[in-house]
mmCIF file of C-alpha atoms and ligand atoms in Angstrom:
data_model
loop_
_atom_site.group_PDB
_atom_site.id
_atom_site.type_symbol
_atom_site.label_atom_id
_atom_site.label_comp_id
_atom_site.label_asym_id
_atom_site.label_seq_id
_atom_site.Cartn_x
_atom_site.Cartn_y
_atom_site.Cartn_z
ATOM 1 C CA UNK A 1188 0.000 0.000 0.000
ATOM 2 C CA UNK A 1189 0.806 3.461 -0.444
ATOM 3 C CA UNK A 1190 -0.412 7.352 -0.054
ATOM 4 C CA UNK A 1191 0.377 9.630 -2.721
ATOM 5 C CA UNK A 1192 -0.397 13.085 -4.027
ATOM 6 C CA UNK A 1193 -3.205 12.671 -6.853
ATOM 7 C CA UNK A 1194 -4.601 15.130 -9.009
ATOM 8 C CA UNK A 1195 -8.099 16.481 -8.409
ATOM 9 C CA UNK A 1196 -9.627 14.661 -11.362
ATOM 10 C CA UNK A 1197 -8.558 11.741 -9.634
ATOM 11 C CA UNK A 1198 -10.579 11.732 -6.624
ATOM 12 C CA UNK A 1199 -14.214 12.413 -8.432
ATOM 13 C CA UNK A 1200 -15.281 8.505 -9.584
ATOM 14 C CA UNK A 1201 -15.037 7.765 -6.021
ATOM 15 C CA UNK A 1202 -16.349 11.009 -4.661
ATOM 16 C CA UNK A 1203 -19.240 9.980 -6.857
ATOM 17 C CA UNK A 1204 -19.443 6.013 -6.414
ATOM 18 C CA UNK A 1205 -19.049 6.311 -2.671
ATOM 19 C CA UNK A 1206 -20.784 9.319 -1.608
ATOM 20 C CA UNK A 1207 -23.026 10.938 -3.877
ATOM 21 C CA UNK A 1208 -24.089 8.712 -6.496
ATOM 22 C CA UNK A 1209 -27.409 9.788 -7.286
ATOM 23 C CA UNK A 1210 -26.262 13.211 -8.081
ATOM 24 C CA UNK A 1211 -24.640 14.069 -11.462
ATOM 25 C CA UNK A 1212 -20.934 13.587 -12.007
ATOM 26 C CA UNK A 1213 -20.498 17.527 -12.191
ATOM 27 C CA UNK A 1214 -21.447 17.416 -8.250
ATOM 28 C CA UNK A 1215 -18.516 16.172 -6.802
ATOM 29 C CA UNK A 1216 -16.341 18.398 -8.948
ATOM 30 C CA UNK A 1217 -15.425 21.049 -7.008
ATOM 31 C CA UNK A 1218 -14.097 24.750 -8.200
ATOM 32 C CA UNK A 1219 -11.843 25.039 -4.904
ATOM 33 C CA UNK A 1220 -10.407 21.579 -6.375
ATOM 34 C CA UNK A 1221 -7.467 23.237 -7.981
ATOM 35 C CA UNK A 1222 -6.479 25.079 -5.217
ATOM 36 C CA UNK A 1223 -6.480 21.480 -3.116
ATOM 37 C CA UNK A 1224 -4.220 18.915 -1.871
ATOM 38 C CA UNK A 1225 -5.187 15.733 -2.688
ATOM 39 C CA UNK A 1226 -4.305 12.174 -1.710
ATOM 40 C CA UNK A 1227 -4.841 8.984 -2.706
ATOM 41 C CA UNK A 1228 -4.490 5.588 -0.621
ATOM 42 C CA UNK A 1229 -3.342 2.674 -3.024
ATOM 43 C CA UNK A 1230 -3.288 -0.882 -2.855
ATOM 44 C CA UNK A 1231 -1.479 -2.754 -5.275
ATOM 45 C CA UNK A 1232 -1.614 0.431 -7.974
ATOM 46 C CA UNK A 1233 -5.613 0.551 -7.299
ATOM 47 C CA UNK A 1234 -6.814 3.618 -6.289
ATOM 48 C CA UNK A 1235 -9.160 3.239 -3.389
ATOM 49 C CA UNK A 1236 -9.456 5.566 -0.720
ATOM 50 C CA UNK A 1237 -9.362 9.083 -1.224
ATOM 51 C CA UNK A 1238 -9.125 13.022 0.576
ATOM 52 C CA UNK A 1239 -8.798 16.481 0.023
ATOM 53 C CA UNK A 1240 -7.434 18.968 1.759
ATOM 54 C CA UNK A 1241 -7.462 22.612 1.663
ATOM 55 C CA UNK A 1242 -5.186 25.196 3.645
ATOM 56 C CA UNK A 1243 -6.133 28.717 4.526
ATOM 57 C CA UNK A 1244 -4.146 30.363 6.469
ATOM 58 C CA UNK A 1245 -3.040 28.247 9.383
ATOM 59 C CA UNK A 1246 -5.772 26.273 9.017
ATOM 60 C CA UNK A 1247 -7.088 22.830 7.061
ATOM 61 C CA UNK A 1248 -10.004 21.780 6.313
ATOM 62 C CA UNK A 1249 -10.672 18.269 5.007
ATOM 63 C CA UNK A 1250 -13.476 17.379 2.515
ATOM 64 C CA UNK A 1251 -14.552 14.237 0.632
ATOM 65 C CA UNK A 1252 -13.059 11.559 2.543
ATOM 66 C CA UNK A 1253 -13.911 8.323 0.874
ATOM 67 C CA UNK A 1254 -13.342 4.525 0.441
ATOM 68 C CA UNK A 1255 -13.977 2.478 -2.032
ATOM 69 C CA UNK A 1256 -17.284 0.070 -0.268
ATOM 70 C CA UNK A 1257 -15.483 -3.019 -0.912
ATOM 71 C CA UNK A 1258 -12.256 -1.666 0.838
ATOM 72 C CA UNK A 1259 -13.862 -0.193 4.309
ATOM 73 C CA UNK A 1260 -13.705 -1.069 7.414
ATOM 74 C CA UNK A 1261 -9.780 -2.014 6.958
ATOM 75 C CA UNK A 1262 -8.246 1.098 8.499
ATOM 76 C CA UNK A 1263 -7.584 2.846 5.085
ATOM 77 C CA UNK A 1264 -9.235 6.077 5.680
ATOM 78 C CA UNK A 1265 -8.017 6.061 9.690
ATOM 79 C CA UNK A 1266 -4.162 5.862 8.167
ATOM 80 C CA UNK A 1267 -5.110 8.444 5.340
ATOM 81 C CA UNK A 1268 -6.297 11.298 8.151
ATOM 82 C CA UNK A 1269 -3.339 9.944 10.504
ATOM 83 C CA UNK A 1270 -1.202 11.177 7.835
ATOM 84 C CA UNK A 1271 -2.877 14.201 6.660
ATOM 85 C CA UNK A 1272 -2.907 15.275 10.530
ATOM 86 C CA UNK A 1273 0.591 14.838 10.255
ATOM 87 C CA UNK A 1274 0.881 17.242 7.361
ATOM 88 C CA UNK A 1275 -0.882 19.796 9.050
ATOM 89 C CA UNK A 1276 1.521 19.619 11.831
ATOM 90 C CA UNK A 1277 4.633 19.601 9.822
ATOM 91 C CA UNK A 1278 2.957 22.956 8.074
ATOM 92 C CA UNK A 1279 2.275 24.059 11.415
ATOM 93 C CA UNK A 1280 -1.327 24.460 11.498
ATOM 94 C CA UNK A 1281 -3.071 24.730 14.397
ATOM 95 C CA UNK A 1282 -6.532 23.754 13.575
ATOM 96 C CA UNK A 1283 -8.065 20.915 10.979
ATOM 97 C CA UNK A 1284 -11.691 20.967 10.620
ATOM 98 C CA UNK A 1285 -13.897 19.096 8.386
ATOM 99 C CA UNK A 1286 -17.648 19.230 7.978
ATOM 100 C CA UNK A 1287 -19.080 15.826 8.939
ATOM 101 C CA UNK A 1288 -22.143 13.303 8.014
ATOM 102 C CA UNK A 1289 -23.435 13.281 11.432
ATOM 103 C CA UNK A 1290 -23.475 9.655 12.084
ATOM 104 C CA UNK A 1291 -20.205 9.758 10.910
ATOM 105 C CA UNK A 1292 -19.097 11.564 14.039
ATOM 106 C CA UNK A 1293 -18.233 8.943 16.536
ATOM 107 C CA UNK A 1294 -15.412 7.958 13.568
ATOM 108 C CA UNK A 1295 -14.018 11.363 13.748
ATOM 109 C CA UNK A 1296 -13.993 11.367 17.801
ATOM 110 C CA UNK A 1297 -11.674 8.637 17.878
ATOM 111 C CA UNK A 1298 -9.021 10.718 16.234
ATOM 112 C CA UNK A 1299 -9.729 13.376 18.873
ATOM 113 C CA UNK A 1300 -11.502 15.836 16.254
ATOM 114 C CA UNK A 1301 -14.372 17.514 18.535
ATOM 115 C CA UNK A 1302 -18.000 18.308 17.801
ATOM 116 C CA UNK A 1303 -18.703 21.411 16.985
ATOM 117 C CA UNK A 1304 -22.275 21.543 17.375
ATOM 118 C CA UNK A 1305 -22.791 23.342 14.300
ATOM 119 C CA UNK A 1306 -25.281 21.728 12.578
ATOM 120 C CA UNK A 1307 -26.226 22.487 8.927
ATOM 121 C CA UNK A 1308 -28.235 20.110 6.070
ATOM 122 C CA UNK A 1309 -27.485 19.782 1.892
ATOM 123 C CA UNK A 1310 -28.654 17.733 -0.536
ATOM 124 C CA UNK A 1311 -30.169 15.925 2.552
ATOM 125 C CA UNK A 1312 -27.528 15.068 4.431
ATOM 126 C CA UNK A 1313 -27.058 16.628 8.101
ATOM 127 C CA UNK A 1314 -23.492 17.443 8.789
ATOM 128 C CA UNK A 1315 -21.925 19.008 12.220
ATOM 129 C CA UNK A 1316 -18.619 20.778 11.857
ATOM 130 C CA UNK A 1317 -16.069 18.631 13.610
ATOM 131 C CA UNK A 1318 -12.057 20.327 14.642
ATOM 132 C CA UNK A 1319 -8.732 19.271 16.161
ATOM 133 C CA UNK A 1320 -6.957 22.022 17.530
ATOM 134 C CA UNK A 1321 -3.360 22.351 18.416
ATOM 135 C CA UNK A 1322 -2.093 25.184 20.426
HETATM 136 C C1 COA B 312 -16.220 7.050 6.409
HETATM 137 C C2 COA B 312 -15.277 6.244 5.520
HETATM 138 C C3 COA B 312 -14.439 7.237 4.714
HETATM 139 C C4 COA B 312 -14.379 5.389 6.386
HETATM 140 O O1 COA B 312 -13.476 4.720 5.516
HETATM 141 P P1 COA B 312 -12.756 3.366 5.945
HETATM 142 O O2 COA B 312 -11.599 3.198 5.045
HETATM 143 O O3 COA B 312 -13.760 2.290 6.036
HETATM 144 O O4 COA B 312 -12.269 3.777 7.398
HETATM 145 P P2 COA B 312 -11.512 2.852 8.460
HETATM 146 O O5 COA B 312 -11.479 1.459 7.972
HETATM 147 O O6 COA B 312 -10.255 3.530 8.799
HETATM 148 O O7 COA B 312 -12.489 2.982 9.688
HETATM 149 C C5 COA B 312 -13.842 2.506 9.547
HETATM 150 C C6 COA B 312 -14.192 1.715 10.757
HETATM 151 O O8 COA B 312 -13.385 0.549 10.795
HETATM 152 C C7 COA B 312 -12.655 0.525 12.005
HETATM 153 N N1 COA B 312 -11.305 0.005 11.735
HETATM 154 C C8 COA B 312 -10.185 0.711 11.678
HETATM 155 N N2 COA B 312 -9.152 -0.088 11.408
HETATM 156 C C9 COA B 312 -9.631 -1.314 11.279
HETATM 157 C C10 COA B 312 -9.048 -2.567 10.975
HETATM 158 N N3 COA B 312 -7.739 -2.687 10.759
HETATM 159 N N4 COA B 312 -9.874 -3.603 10.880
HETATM 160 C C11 COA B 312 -11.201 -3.462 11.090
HETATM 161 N N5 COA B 312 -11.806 -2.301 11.375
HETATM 162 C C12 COA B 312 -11.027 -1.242 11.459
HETATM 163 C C13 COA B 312 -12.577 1.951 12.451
HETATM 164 O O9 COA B 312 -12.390 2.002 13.849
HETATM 165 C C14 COA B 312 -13.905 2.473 12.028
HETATM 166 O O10 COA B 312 -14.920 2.132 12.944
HETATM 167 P P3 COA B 312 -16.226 3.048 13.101
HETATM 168 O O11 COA B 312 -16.827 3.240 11.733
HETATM 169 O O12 COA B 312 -17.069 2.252 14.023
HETATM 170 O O13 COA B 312 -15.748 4.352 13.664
HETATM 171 C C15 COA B 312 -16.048 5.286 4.586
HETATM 172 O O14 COA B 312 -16.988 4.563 5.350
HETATM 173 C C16 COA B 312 -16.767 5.960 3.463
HETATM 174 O O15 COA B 312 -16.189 6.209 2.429
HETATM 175 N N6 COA B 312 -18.058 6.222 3.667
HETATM 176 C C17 COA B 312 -18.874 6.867 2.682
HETATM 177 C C18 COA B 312 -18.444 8.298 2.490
HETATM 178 C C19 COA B 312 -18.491 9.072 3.770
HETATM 179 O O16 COA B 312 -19.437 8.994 4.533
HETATM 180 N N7 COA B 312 -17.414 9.846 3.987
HETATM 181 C C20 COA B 312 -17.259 10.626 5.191
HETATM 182 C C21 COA B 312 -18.035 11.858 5.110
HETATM 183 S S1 COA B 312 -18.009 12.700 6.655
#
């Protein structure tokens, strides 16, 4: 297995097969995208697990975080933010945020990210806004 840098037009089958399927293709193609980071988890040259990050200032915030279905539940998308956390810190960040599915939360927790409590919906899904801070 590996993690490398992708391009964005890499990331969008699986943004679309995994997360938003019943939306056009165009949905999951962001116009930030450019101005992204994006990484790529591999296994045996495959392509299956996926993330996006994008810096502003001394912050990150994470978007699209995906695995392929057949490939879940193995720890792929735990080592992916492991190592974009690690990124941040090497940039010297001091916050990552992402906004997450709701019942997606408890996954986040165990990385220490916190609940915001803000809650928002699109395309009916309810997300909270979930952060790691470092001082
Ligand atoms: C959320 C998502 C990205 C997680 O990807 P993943 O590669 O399955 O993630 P992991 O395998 O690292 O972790 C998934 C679960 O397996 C557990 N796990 C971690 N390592 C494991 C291992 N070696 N063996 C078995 N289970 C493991 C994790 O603890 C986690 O448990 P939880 O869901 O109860 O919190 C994936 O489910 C997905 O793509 N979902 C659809 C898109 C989505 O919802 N994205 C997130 C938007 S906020």
């Amino acid at each position: 297995m590996s993690i490398k840098r992708i391009k964005p037009s890499e990331t969008w089958q699986i943004r679309h097969d995994v997360m938003w399927p019943d939306q056009p293709f165009e949905f999951v193609q962001l116009e930030e995208d450019n101005d992204g980071l994006h990484f790529g988890y591999f296994v045996e040259e495959k392509l299956v697990s996926i993330v996006s990050c994008f810096i502003e200032g001394d912050e990150m915030q994470f978007r699209k975080l995906a695995t392929l279905n057949e490939y879940q539940g193995k720890g792929i998308a735990s080592e992916l933010l492991e190592y974009i956390f690690k990124l941040a810190k090497e940039k010297d960040l001091k916050k990552v945020w992402c906004n997450a599915r709701t019942e997606k939360k408890s996954f986040y927790e165990k990385f220490n990210m916190k609940d915001t409590h803000k809650i928002f919906s699109k395309a009916g899904q309810e997300f909270t806004i979930m952060e790691l801070l470092w001082q």
